[in-house]
CSV table of C-alpha atoms (C1' of nucleotides) in Angstrom, one decimal:
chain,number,residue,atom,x,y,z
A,1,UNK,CA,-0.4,-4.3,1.5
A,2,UNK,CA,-2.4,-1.8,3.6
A,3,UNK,CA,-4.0,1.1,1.8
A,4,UNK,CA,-6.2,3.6,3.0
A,5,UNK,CA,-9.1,1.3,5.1
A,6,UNK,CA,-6.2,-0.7,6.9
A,7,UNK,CA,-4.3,2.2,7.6
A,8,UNK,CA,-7.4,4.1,8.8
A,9,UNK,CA,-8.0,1.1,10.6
A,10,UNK,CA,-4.7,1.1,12.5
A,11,UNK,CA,-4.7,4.3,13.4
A,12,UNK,CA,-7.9,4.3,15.3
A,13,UNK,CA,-7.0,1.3,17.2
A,14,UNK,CA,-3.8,3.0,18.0
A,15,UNK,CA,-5.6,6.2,19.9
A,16,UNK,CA,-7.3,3.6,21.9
A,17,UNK,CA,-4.0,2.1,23.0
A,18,UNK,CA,-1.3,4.5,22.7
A,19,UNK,CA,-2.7,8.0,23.5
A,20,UNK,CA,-1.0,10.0,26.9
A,21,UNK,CA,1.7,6.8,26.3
A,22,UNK,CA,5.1,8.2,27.6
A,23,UNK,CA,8.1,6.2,25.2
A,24,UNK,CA,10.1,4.8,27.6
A,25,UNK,CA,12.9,2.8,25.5
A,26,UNK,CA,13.4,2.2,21.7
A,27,UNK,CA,15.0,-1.1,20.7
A,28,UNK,CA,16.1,-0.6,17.0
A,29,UNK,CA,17.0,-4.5,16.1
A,30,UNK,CA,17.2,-3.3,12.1
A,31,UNK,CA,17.9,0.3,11.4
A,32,UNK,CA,17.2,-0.3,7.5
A,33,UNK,CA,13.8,0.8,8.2
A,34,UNK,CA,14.7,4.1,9.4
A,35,UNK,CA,16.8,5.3,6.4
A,36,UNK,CA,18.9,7.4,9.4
A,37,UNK,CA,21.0,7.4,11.7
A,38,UNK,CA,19.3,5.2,14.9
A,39,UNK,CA,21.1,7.4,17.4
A,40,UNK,CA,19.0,10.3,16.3
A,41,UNK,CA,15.9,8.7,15.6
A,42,UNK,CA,16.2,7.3,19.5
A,43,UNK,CA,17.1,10.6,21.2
A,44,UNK,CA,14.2,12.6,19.5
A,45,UNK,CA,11.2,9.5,20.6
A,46,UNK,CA,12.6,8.8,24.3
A,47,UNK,CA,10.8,10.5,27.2
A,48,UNK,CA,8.0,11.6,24.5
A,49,UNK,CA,4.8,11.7,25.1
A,50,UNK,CA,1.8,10.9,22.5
A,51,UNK,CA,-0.3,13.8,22.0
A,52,UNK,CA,-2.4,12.5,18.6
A,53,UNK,CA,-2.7,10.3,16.1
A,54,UNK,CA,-3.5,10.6,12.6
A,55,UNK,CA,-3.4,9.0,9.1
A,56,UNK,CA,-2.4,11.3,6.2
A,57,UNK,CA,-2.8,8.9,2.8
A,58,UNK,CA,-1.4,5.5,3.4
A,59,UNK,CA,1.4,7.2,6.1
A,60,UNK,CA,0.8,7.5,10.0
A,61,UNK,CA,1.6,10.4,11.9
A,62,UNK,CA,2.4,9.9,15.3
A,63,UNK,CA,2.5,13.8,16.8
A,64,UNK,CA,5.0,14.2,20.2
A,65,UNK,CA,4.4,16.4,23.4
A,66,UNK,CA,8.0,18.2,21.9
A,67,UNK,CA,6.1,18.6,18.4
A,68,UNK,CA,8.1,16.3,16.6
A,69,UNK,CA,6.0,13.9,14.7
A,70,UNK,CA,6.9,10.2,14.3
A,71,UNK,CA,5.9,8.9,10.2
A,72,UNK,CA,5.3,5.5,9.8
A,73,UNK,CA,4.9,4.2,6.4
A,74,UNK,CA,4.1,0.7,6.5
A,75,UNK,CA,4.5,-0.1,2.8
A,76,UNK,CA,3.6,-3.7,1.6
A,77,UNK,CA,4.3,-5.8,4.9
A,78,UNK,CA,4.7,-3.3,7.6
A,79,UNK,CA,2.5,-4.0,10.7
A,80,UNK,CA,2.5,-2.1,14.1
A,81,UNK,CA,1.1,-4.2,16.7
A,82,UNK,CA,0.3,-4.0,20.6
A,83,UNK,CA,0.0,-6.9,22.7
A,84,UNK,CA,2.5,-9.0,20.3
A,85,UNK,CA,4.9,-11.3,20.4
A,86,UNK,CA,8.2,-10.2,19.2
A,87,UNK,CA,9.9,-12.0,16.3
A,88,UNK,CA,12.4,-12.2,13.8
A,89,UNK,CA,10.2,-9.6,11.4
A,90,UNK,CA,10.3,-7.2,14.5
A,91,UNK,CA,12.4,-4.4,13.4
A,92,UNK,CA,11.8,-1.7,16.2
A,93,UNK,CA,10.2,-2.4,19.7
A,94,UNK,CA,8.5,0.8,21.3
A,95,UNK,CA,8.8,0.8,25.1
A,96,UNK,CA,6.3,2.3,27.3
A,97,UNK,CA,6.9,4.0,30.7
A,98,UNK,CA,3.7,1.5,31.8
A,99,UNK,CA,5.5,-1.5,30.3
A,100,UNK,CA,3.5,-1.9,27.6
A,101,UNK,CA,5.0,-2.4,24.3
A,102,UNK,CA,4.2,-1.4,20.2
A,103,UNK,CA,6.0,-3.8,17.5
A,104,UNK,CA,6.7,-2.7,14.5
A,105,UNK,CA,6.9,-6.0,12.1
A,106,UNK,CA,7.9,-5.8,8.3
A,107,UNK,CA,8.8,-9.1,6.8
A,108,UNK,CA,9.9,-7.5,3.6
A,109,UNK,CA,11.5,-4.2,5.0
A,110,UNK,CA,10.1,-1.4,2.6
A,111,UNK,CA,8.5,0.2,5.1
A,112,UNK,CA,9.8,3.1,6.3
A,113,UNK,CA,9.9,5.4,10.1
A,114,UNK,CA,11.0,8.5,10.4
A,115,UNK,CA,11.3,11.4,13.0
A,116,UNK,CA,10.4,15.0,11.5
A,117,UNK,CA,9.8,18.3,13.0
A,118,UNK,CA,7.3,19.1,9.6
A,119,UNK,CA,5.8,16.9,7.0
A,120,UNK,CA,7.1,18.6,4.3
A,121,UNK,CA,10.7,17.1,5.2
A,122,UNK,CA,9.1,14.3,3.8
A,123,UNK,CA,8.2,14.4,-0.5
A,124,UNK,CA,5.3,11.8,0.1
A,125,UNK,CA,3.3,14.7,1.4
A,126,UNK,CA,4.2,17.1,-0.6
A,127,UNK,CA,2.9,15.7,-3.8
A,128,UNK,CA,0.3,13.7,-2.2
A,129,UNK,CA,-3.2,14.5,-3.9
A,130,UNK,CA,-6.3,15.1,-1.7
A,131,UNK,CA,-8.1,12.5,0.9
A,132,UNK,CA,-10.8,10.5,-0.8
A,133,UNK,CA,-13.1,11.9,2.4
A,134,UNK,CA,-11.8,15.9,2.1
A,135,UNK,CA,-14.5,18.1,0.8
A,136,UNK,CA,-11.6,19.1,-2.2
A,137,UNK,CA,-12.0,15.6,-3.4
A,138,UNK,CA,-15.8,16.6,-5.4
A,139,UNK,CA,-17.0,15.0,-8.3
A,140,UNK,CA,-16.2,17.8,-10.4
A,141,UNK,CA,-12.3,17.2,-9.7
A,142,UNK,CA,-12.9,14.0,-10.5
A,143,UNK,CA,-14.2,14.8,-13.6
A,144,UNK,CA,-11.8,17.5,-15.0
A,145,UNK,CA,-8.9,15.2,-13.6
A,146,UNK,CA,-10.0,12.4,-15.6
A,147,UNK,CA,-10.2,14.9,-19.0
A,148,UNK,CA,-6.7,15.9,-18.4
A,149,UNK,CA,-5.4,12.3,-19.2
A,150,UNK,CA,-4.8,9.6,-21.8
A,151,UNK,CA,-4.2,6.9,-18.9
A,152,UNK,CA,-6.0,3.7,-18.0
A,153,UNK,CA,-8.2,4.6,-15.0
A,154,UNK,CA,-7.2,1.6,-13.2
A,155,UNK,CA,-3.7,3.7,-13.8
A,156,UNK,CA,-5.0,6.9,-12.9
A,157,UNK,CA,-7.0,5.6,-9.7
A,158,UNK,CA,-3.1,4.2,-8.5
A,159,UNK,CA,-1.5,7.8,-8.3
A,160,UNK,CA,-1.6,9.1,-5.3
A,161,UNK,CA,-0.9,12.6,-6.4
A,162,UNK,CA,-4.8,12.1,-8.1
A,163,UNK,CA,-6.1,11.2,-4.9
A,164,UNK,CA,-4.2,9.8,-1.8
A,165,UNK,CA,-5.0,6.0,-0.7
A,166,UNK,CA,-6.0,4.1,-3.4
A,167,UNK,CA,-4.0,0.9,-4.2
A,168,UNK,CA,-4.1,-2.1,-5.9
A,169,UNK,CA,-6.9,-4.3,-4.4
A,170,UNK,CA,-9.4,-1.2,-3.9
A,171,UNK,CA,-8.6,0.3,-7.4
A,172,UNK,CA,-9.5,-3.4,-8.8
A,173,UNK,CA,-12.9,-3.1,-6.5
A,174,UNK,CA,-14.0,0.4,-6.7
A,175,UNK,CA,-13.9,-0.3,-11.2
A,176,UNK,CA,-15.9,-3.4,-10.7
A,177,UNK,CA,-18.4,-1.5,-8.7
A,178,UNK,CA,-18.4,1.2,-11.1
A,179,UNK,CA,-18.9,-1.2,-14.0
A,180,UNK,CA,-15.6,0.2,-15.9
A,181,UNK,CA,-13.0,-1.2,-17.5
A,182,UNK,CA,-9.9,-0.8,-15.7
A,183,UNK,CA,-8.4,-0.4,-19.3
A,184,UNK,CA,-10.8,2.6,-20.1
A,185,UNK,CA,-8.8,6.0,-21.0
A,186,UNK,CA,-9.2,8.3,-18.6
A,187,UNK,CA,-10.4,11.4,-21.1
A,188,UNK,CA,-12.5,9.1,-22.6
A,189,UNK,CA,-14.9,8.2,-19.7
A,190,UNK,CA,-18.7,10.3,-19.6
A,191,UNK,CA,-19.2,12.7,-17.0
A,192,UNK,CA,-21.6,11.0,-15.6
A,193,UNK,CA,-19.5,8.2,-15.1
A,194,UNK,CA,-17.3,9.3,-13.7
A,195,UNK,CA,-19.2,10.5,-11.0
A,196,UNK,CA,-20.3,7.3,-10.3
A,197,UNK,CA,-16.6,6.1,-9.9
A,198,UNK,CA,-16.1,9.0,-7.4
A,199,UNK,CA,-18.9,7.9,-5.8
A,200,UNK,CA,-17.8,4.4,-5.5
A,201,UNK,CA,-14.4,5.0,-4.1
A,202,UNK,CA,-16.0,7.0,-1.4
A,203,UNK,CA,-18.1,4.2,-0.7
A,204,UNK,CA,-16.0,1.0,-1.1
A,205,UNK,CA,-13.3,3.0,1.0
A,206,UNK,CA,-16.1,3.6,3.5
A,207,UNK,CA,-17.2,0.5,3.9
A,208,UNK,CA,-13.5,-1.5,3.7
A,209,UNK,CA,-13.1,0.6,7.1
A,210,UNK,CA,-16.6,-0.7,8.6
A,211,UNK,CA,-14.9,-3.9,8.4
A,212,UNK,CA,-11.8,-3.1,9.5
A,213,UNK,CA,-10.0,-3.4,5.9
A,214,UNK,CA,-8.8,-6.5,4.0
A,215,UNK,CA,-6.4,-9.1,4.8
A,216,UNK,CA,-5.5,-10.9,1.5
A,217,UNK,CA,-1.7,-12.0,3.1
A,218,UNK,CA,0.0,-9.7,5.6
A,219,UNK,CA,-1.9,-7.1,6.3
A,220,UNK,CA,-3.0,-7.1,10.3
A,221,UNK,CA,-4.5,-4.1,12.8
A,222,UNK,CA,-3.4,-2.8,15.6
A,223,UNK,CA,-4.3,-6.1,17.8
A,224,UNK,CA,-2.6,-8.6,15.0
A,225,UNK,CA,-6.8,-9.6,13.8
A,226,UNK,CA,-7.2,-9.6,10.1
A,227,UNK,CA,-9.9,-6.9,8.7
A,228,UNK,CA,-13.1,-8.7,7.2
A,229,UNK,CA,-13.7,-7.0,3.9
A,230,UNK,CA,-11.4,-10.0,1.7
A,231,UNK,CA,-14.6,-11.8,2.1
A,232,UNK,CA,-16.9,-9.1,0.6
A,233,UNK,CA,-14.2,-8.8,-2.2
A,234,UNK,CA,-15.6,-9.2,-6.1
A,235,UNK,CA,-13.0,-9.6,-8.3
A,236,UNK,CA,-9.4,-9.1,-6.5
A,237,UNK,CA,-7.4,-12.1,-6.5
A,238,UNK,CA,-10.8,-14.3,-8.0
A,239,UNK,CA,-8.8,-15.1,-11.7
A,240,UNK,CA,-11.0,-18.0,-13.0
A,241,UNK,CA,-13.9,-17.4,-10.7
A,242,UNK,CA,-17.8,-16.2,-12.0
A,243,UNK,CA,-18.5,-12.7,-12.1
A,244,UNK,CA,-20.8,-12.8,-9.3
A,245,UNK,CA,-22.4,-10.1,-11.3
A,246,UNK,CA,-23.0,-11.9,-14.5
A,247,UNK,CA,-20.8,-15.2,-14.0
A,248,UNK,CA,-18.5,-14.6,-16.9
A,249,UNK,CA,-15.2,-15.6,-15.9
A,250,UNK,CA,-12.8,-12.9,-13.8
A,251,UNK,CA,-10.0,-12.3,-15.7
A,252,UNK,CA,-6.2,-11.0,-14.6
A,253,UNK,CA,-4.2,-8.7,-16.6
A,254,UNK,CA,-1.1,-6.7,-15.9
A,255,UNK,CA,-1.2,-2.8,-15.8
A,256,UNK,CA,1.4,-0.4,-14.4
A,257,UNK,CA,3.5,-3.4,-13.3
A,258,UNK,CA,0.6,-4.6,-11.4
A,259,UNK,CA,-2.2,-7.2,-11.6
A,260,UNK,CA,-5.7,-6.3,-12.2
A,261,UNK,CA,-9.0,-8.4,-11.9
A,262,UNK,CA,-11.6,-7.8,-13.8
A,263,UNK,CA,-14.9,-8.8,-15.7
A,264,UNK,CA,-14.7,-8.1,-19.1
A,265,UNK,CA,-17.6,-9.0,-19.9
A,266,UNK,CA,-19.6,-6.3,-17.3
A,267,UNK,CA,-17.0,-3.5,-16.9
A,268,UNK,CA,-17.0,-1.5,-20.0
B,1,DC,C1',5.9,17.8,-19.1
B,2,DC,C1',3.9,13.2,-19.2
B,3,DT,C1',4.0,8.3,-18.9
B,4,DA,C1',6.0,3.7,-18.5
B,5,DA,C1',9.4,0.8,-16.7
B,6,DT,C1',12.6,-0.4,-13.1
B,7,DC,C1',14.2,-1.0,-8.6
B,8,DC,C1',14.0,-1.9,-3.7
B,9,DC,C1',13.0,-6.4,-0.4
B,10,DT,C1',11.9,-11.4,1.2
B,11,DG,C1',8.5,-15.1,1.9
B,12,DT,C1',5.7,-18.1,-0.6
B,13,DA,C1',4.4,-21.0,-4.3
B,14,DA,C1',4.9,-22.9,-8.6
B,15,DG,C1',7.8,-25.5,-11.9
B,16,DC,C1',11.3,-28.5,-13.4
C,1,DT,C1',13.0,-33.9,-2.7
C,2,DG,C1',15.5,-29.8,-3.7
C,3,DC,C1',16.7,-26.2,-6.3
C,4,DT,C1',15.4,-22.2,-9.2
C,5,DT,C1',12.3,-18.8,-10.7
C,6,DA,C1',8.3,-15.8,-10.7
C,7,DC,C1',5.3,-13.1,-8.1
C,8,DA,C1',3.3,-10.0,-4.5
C,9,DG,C1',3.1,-4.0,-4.8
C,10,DG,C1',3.9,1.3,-2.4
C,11,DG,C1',6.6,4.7,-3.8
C,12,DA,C1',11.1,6.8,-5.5
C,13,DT,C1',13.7,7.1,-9.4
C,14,DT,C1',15.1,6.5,-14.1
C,15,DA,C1',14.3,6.2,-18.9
C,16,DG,C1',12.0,7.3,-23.0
DNA sequence: CCTAATCCCTGTAAGC
DNA sequence: TGCTTACAGGGATTAG
């Protein structure tokens, strides 16, 4: 389940390892994960060359010497590994004219690649809200975002056309930090908190990248190693566990079809 | 328009 | 032991 620090994380191990990389061959073992044609999607990568690499919400760009750009949307279990093994989650093998090789695994197959000549062919960006880093992304959107809507936060901090990169275990951490319940209405939280949760989310995000993201089950960088941050985690996945704030117990409830962890006793 | 619910997919774990 | 069921959640789509 990478979100924004894994995918960050990725992504800066890939211009390490794939930058000036001419693609050589691509082996397309399951073309669910391409949502085209594999014909096309093989005659526009082979020969390229890799001129940058980016990260644009929780979606990787891959841009081509012929300008095409390569999107890579890993999803839940998507993983894009060098220096792997291949396997029976191995979906498409990248070739490289100095024999080196990229994997991308995805046990479940919801992730999705695709070859465009604009992001824009692609809705994901087009409705995507601003990066959590961008100078748009002020506490005074934050606040007269929040006014706009009736939603739980924890609801609110989910929709990536709010702000692009938040999911599930961050959302869970960035409330606890902010001490505020993930069942708070949006409209209904001060302005002075709410700065404090835009604060957090630059920070938590900030510092899940210093440890190269969490692993809490598939989620692996570009060299397979799991990120460090599940240890520094407060409340996701901890049901049953102290606070380790005030050591009432964390609790699990379900919002927006997914779980959240929380303290109800410290996040108000 | 706004929001919630559903679906996609498969490995893992819990339950009977 | 072995089968069935629930669950994990990013994002598109559908329903209300």
């Amino acid at each position: 389940m990478p979100e924004l620090p894994e995918v960050e994380t990725i992504v800066r191990d890939l211009n390490k390892f794939l930058l000036s990389k001419t693609i050589s061959k691509v082996v397309v073992r399951d073309a669910f994960v391409l949502r085209t044609a594999a014909a096309e999607f093989i005659k526009r990568l082979k020969g390229q060359t890799v001129e940058n690499i980016s990260r644009r919400g929780k979606a990787i760009v891959i841009g081509l010497a012929s300008k095409d750009m390569l999107v890579i949307q890993l999803m839940m279990t998507g993983q894009l590994v060098m220096h792997a093994a291949e396997d029976k989650h191995t979906r498409i093998t990248f070739i490289f004219t100095d024999g080196s090789k990229l994997l991308y695994h995805d046990q479940r197959r919801f992730g999705q690649l695709r070859v465009v000549r604009h992001l824009h062919e692609i809705n994901y960006f087009n409705i995507l809200g601003p990066e959590p880093f961008s100078q748009e992304f002020t506490p005074r959107y934050m606040r007269e975002s929040l006014k706009k809507t009736a939603r739980p936060i924890k609801n609110v901090l989910l929709d990536h056309t709010f702000v692009a990169g938040i999911g599930n275990i961050y959302a869970c951490e960035i409330l606890f930090r902010s001490k505020v319940s993930p069942q708070r209405s949006a409209c209904q939280i001060s302005a002075a908190k709410a700065d404090i949760i835009h604060h957090q989310i630059v920070d938590v995000l900030g510092e899940a990248i210093a440890h190269r993201g969490t692993s809490f089950r598939n989620y692996r960088d570009g060299s397979g190693q799991k990120g460090s941050f599940s240890q520094r985690l407060a409340v996701y996945g901890r049901e049953g566990q102290p606070c380790p704030r005030c050591k009432a117990l964390i609790q699990c409830i379900s919002q927006a079809s997914r779980s959240t962890f929380y303290c109800a006793r410290c996040q108000k």
